[in-house]
Tab-separated table of C-alpha atoms in Angstrom:
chain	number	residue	atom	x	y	z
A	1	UNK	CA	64.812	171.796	-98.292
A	2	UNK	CA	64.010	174.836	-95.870
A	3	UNK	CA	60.956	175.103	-94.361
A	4	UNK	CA	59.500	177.569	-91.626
A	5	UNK	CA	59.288	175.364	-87.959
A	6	UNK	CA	55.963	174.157	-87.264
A	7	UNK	CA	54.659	175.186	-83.763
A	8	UNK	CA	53.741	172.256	-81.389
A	9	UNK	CA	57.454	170.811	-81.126
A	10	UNK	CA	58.827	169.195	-77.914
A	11	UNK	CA	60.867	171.628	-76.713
A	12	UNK	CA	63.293	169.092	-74.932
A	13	UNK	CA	63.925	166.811	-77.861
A	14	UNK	CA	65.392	170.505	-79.685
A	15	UNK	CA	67.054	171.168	-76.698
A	16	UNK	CA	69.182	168.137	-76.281
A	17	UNK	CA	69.653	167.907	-79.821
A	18	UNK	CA	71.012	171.052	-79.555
A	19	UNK	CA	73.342	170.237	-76.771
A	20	UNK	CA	74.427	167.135	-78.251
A	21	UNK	CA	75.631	169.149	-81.059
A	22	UNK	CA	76.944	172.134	-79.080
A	23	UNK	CA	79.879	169.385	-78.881
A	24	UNK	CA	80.323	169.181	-82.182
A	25	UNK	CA	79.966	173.054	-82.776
A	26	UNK	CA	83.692	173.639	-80.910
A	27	UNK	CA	82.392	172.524	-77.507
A	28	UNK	CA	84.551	170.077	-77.391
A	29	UNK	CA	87.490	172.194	-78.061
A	30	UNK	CA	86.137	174.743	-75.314
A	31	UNK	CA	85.873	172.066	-72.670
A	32	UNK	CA	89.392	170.840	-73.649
A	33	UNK	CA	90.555	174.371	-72.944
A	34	UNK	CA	89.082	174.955	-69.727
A	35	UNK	CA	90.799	171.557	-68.772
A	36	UNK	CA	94.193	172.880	-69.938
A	37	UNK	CA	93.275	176.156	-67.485
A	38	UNK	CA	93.179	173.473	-64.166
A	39	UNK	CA	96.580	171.668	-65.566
A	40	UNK	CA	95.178	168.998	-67.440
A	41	UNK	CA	97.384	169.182	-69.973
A	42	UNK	CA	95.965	166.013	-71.883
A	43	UNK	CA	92.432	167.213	-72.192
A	44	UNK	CA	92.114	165.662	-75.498
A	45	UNK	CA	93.036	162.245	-74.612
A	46	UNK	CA	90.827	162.055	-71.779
A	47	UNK	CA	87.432	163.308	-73.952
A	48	UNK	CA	88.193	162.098	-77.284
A	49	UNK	CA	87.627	159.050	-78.878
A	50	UNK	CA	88.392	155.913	-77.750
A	51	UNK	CA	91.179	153.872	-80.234
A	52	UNK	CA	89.267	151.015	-79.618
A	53	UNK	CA	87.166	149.251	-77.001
A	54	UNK	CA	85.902	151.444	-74.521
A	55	UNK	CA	84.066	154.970	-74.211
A	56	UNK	CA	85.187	158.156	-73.364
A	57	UNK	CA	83.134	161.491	-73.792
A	58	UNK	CA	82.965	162.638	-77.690
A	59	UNK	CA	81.542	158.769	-78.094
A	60	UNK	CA	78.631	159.759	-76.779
A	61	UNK	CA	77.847	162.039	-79.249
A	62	UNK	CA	77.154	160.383	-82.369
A	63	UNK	CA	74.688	157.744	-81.090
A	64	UNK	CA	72.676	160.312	-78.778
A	65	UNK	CA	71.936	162.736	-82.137
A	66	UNK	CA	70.701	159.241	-83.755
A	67	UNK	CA	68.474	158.303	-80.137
A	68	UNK	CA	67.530	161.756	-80.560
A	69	UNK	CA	66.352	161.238	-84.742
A	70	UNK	CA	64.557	157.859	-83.333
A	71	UNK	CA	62.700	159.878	-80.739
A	72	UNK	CA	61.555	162.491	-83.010
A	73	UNK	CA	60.078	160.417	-85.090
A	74	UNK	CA	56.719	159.103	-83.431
A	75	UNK	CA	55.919	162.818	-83.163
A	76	UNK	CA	56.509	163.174	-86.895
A	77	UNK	CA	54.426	160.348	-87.657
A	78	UNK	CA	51.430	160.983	-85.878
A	79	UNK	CA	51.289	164.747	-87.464
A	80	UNK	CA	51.857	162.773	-90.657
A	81	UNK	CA	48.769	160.065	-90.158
A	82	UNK	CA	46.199	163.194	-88.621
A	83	UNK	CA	47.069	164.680	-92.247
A	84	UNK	CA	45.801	161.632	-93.843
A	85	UNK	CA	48.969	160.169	-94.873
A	86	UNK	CA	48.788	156.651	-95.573
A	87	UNK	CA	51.255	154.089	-94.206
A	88	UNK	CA	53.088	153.464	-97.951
A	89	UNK	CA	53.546	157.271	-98.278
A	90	UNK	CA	54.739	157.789	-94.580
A	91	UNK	CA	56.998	155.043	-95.521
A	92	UNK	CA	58.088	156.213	-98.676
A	93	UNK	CA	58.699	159.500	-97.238
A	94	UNK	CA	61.472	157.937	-94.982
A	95	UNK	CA	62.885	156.024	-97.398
A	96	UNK	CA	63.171	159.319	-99.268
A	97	UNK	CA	64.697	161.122	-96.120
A	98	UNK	CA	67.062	157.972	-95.560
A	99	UNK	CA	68.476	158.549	-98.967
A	100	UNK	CA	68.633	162.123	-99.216
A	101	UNK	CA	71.199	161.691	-96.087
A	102	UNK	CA	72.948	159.358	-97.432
A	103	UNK	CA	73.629	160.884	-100.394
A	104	UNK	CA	74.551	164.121	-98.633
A	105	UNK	CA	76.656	162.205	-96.120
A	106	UNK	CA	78.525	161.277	-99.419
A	107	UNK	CA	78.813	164.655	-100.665
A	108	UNK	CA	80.014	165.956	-97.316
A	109	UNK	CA	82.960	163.517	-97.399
A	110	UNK	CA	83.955	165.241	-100.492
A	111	UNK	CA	84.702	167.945	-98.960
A	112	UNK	CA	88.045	167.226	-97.055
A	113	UNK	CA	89.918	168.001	-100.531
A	114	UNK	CA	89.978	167.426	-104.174
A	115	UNK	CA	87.874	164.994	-105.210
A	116	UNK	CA	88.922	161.945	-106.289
A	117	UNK	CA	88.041	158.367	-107.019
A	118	UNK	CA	90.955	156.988	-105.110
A	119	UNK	CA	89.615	158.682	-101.866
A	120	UNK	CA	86.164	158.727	-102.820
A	121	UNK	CA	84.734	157.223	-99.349
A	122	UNK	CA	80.936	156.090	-99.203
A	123	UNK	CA	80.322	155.514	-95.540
A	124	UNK	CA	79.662	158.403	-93.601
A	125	UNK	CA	78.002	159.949	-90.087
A	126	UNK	CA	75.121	161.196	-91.823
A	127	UNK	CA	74.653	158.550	-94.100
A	128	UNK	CA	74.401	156.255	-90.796
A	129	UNK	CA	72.048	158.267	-89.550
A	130	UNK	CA	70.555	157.850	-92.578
A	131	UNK	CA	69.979	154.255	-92.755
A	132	UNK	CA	69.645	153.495	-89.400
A	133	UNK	CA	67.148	156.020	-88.926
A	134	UNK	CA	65.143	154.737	-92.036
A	135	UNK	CA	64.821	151.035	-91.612
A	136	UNK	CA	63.804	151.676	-87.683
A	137	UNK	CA	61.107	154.149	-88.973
A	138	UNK	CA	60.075	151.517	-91.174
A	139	UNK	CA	60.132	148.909	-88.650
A	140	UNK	CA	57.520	151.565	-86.625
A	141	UNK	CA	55.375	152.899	-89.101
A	142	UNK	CA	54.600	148.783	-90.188
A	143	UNK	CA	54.883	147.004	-87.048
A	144	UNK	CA	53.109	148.598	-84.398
A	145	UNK	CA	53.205	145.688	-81.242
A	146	UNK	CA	55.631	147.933	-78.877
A	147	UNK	CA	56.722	144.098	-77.563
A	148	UNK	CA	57.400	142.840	-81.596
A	149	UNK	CA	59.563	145.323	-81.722
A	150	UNK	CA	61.000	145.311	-78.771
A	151	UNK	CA	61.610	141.420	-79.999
A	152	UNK	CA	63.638	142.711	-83.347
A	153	UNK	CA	65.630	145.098	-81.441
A	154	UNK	CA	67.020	142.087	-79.110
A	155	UNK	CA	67.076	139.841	-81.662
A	156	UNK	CA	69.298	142.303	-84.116
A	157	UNK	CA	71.678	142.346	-80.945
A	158	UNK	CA	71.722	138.821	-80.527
A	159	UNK	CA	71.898	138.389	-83.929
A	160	UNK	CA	74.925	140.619	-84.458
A	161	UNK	CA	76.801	139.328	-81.227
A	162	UNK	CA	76.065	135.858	-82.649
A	163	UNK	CA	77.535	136.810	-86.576
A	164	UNK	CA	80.240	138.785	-85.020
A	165	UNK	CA	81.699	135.893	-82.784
A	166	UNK	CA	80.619	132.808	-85.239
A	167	UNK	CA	82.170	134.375	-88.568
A	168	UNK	CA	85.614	135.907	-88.695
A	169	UNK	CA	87.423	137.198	-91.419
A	170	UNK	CA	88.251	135.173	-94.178
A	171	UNK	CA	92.135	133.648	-93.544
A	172	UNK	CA	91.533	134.248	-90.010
A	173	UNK	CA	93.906	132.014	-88.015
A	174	UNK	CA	92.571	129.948	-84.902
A	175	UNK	CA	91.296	132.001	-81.989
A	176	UNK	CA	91.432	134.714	-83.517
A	177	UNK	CA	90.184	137.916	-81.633
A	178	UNK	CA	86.869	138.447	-83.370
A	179	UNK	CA	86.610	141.756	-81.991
A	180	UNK	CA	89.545	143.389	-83.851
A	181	UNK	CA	89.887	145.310	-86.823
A	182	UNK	CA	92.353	142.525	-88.316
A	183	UNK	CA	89.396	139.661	-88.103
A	184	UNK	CA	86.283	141.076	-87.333
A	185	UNK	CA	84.065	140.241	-90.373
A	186	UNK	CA	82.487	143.657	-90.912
A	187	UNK	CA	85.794	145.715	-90.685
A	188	UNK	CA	86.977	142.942	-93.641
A	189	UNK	CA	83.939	143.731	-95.390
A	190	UNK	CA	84.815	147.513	-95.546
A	191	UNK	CA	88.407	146.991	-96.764
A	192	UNK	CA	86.972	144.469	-99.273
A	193	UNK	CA	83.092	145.612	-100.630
A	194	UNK	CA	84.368	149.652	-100.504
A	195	UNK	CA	87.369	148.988	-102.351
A	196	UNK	CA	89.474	150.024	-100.038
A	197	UNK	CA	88.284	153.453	-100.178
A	198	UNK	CA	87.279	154.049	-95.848
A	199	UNK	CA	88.193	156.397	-93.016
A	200	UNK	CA	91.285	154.056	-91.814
A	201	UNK	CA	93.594	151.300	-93.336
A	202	UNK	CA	91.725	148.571	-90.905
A	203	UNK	CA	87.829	149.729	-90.931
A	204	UNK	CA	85.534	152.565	-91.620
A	205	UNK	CA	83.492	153.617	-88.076
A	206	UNK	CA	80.672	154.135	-90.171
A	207	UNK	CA	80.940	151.097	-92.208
A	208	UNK	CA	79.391	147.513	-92.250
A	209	UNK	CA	80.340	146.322	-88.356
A	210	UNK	CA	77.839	148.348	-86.984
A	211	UNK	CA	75.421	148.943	-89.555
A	212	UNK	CA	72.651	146.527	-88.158
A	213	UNK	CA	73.089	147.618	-84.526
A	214	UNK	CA	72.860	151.514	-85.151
A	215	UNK	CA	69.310	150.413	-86.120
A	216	UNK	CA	68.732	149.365	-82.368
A	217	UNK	CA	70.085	152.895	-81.668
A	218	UNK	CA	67.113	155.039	-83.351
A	219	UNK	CA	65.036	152.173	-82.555
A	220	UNK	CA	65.638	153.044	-78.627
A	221	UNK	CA	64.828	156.385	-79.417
A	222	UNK	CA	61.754	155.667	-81.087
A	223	UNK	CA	60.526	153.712	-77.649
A	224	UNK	CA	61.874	156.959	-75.672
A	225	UNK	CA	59.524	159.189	-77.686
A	226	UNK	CA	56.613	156.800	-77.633
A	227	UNK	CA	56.684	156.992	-73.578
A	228	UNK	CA	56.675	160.833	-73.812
A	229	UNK	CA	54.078	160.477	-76.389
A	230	UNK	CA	51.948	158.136	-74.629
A	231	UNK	CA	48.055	159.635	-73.254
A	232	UNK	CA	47.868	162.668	-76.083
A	233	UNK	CA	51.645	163.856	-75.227
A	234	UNK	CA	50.948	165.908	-72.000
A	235	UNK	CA	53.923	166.407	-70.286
A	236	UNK	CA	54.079	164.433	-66.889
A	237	UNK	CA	56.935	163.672	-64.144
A	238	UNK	CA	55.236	159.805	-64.522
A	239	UNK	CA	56.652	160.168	-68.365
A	240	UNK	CA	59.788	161.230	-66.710
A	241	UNK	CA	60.192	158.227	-64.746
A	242	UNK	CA	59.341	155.858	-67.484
A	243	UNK	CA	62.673	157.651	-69.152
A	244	UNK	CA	64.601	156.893	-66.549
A	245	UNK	CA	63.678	153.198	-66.276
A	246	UNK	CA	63.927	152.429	-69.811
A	247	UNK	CA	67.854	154.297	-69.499
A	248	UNK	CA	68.560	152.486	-66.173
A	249	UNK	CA	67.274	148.992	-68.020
A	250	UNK	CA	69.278	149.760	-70.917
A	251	UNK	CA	72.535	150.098	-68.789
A	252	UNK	CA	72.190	147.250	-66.702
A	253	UNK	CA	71.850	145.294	-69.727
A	254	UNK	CA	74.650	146.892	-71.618
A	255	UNK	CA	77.000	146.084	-68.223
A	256	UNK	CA	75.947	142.779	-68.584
A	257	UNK	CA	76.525	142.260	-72.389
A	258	UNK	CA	79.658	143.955	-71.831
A	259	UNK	CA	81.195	140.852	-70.947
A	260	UNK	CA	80.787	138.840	-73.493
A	261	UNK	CA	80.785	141.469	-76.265
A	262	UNK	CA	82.907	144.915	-75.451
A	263	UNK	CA	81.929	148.182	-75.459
A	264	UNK	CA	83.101	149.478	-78.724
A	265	UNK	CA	81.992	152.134	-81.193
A	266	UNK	CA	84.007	151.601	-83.727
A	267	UNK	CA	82.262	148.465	-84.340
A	268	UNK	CA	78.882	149.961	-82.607
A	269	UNK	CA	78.817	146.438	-80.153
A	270	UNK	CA	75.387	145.761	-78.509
A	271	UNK	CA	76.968	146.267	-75.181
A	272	UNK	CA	77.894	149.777	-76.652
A	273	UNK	CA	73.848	150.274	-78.312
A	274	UNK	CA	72.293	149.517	-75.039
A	275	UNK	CA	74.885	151.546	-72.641
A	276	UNK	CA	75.082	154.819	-74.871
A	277	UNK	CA	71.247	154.452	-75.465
A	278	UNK	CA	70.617	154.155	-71.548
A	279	UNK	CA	72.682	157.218	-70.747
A	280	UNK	CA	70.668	158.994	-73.618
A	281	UNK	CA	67.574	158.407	-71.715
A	282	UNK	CA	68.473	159.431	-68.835
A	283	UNK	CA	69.531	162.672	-70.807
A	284	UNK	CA	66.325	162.672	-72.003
A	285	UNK	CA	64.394	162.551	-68.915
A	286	UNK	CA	66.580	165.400	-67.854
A	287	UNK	CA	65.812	167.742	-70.512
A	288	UNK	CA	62.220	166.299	-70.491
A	289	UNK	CA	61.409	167.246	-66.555
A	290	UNK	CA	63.336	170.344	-66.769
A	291	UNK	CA	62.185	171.774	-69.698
A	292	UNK	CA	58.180	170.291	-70.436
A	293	UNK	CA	57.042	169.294	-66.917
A	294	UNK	CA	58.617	171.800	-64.749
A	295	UNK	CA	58.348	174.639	-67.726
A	296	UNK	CA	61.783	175.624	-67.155
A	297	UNK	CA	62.785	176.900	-70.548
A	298	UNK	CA	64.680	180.334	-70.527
A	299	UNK	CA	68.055	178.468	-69.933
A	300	UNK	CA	67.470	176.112	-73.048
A	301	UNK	CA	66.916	178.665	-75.407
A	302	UNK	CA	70.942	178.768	-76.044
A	303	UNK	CA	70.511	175.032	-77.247
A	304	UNK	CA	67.010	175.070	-78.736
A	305	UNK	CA	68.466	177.685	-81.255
A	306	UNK	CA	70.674	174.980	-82.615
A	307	UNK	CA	68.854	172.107	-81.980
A	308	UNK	CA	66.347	173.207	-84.826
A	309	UNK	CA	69.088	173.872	-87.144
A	310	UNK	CA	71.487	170.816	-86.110
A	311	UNK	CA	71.553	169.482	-89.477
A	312	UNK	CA	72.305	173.033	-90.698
A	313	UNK	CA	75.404	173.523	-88.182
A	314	UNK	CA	76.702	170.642	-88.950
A	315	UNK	CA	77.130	170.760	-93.096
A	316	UNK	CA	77.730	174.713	-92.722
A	317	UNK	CA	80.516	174.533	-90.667
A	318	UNK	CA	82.744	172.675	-93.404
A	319	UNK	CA	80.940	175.039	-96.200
A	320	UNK	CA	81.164	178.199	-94.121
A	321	UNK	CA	84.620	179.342	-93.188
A	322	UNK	CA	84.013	180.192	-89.622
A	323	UNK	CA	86.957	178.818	-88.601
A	324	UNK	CA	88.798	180.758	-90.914
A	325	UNK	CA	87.332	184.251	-89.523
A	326	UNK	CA	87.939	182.998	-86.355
A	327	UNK	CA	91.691	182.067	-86.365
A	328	UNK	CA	92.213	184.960	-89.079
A	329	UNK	CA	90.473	188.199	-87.519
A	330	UNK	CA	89.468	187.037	-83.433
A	331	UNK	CA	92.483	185.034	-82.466
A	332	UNK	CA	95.302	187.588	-83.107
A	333	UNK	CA	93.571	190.449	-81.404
A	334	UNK	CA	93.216	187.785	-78.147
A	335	UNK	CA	97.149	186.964	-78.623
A	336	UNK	CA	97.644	190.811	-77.298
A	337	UNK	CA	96.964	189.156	-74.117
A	338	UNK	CA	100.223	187.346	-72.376
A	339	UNK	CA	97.934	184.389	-71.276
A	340	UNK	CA	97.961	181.059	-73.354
A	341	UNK	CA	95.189	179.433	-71.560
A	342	UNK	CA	92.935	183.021	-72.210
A	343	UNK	CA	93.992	182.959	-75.323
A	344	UNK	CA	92.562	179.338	-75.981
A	345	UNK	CA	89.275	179.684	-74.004
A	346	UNK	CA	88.518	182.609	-75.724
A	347	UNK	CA	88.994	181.249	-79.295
A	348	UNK	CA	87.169	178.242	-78.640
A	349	UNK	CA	84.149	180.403	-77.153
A	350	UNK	CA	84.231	182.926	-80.183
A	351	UNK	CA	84.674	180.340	-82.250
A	352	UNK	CA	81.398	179.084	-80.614
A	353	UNK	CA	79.834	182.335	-81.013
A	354	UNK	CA	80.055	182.523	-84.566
A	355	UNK	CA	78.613	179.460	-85.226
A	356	UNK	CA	75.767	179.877	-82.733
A	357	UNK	CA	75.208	183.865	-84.175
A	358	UNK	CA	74.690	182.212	-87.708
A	359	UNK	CA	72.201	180.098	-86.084
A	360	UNK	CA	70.153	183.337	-84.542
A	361	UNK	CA	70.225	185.055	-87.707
A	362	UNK	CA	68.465	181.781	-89.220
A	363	UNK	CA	66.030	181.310	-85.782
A	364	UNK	CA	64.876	185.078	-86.410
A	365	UNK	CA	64.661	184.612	-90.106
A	366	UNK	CA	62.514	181.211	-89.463
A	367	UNK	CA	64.745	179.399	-91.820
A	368	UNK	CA	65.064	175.907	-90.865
A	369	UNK	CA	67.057	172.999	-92.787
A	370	UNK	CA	65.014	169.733	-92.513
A	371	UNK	CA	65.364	166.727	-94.443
């Protein structure tokens, strides 16, 4: 539904989710270019996803726009509770949210082509935000020790590194790798329970392998937004700091999980939960300092524009045909110029432009897209 933005938001949490999906808005494809302009001629390969274990740049993304949902959300919840909301409506009010994104996350999928039943795929980005985001929320709004749930968030990685290396695939043959798409149980599960219907012949990166981790993932967020929330929300460099140590504990933690379960978002491994959601931290604190403490805010506007509208972006640049306009009417005039690498920094950043301009036109109109 759209809504007019309430005043009283955190103007780093908008901020980073806006850079965070500045990435997915044809950053990416900008930074790839301005590679190609030094001689990298490989820019993709070095910043896109990983085929397997490991992490390079773009699989950062994903899980810091869920961190980002998690830390939101105790922000959300209080204005919910000082309007008298009970705890069953707050919590039927995420299951609600959860759903709605699911649903749309299955809709979105739909709209790579024609749709059919042999393709129809049920797993998707925002439908794992979805769920994630919803049963961590829930896990908040009814268990309100900090060190309980602290407790379930280690014990869902435990428990997952535990299923993961205990339980292969059916047929699996003796030491088998349980970390591969041929034997890992939840990558069966998706060529088995979906039919068959999933992003790749093997698994479905938003399928059931990492399902019960991503929940760690917003759950880390929550814990980020609870220390800038902490003594009435006033901004302070002490908040700052207690950022940074929960992303520096995260990451020496993920290093040390690492080796016994590898980093892998595919399968969205604890080692990966902890190591992503320690880097988003220290993001975090970043944009927190900068932007609240030290009231440095001009330079954010660029990303605060689509940070309230991320959701928005995101869906309208598969219903909108920006790239269409862009390749159709912008890119030939830039071909006048004899200069390949111009030519592709310029498309990327108009491409950019027209996104971001939509997003203006909706900031000054005080349309925002919240679910």
């Amino acid at each position: 539904m759209m809504e007019q933005q309430k005043t009283g938001r955190l103007a780093s949490l908008d901020a980073l989710r806006g850079f965070d999906m500045f990435w997915i808005m044809g950053g990416d494809a900008l930074l790839v270019a301005v590679l190609g302009l030094f001689g990298v001629a490989n820019g993709w390969d070095l910043i896109g996803h990983v085929e397997w274990h490991g992490l390079h740049f773009e699989d950062f993304i994903f899980p810091t726009f869920l961190f980002m949902a998690g830390a939101s959300f105790p922000f959300s919840a209080a204005k919910s509770r000082e309007r008298g909301m009970s705890r069953t409506r707050l919590s039927l009010k995420c299951l609600l949210r959860g759903f709605l994104l699911f649903v749309i996350g299955i809709a979105y999928n739909q709209t790579y082509g024609a749709f059919t039943f042999e393709h129809f795929r049920v797993w998707s980005v925002l439908g794992r935000i979805g769920v994630a985001w919803m049963v961590a929320a829930l896990i908040y709004v009814w268990i309100r020790p900090i060190g309980a749930r602290i407790g379930i968030a280690l014990g869902l990685l435990v428990a997952t590194t535990v299923v993961t290396m205990c339980f292969l695939a059916p047929g699996a043959p003796a030491g088998a790798d349980p970390f591969s798409p041929d034997w890992n149980l939840g990558c069966w599960m998706d060529r088995t329970l979906t039919g068959g219907h999933i992003l790749t012949g093997q698994y479905d990166p938003e399928g059931f392998a990492g399902l019960v981790p991503s929940v760690v993932t917003a759950m880390l967020g929550i814990f980020a937004g609870e220390v800038v929330r902490a003594a009435g929300g006033t901004a302070s460099g002490r908040k700052a700091l207690g950022l940074v140590a929960l992303g520096l504990g995260c990451l020496a933690l993920g290093g040390a999980v690492a080796c016994v379960f590898p980093i892998n978002k595919k399968l969205w491994s604890p080692s990966f939960v902890l190591v992503v959601g320690g880097s988003s931290a220290l993001l975090f604190a970043l944009f927190y300092w900068l932007i609240d403490v030290k009231g440095w805010q001009r330079w954010s506007f660029f990303f605060r524009v689509i940070g309230v509208n991320s959701i928005a972006i995101y869906i309208a640049q598969r219903l909108i045909g920006f790239r269409m306009v862009n390749n159709n009417l912008i890119v030939p005039f830039l071909k006048l110029v004899p200069c390949d690498g111009f030519v592709r920094i310029a498309s990327a950043l108009a491409y950019v432009a027209l996104c971001w301009l939509f997003l203006l036109w909706l900031y000054r109109k005080k349309i925002f897209l919240k679910i």
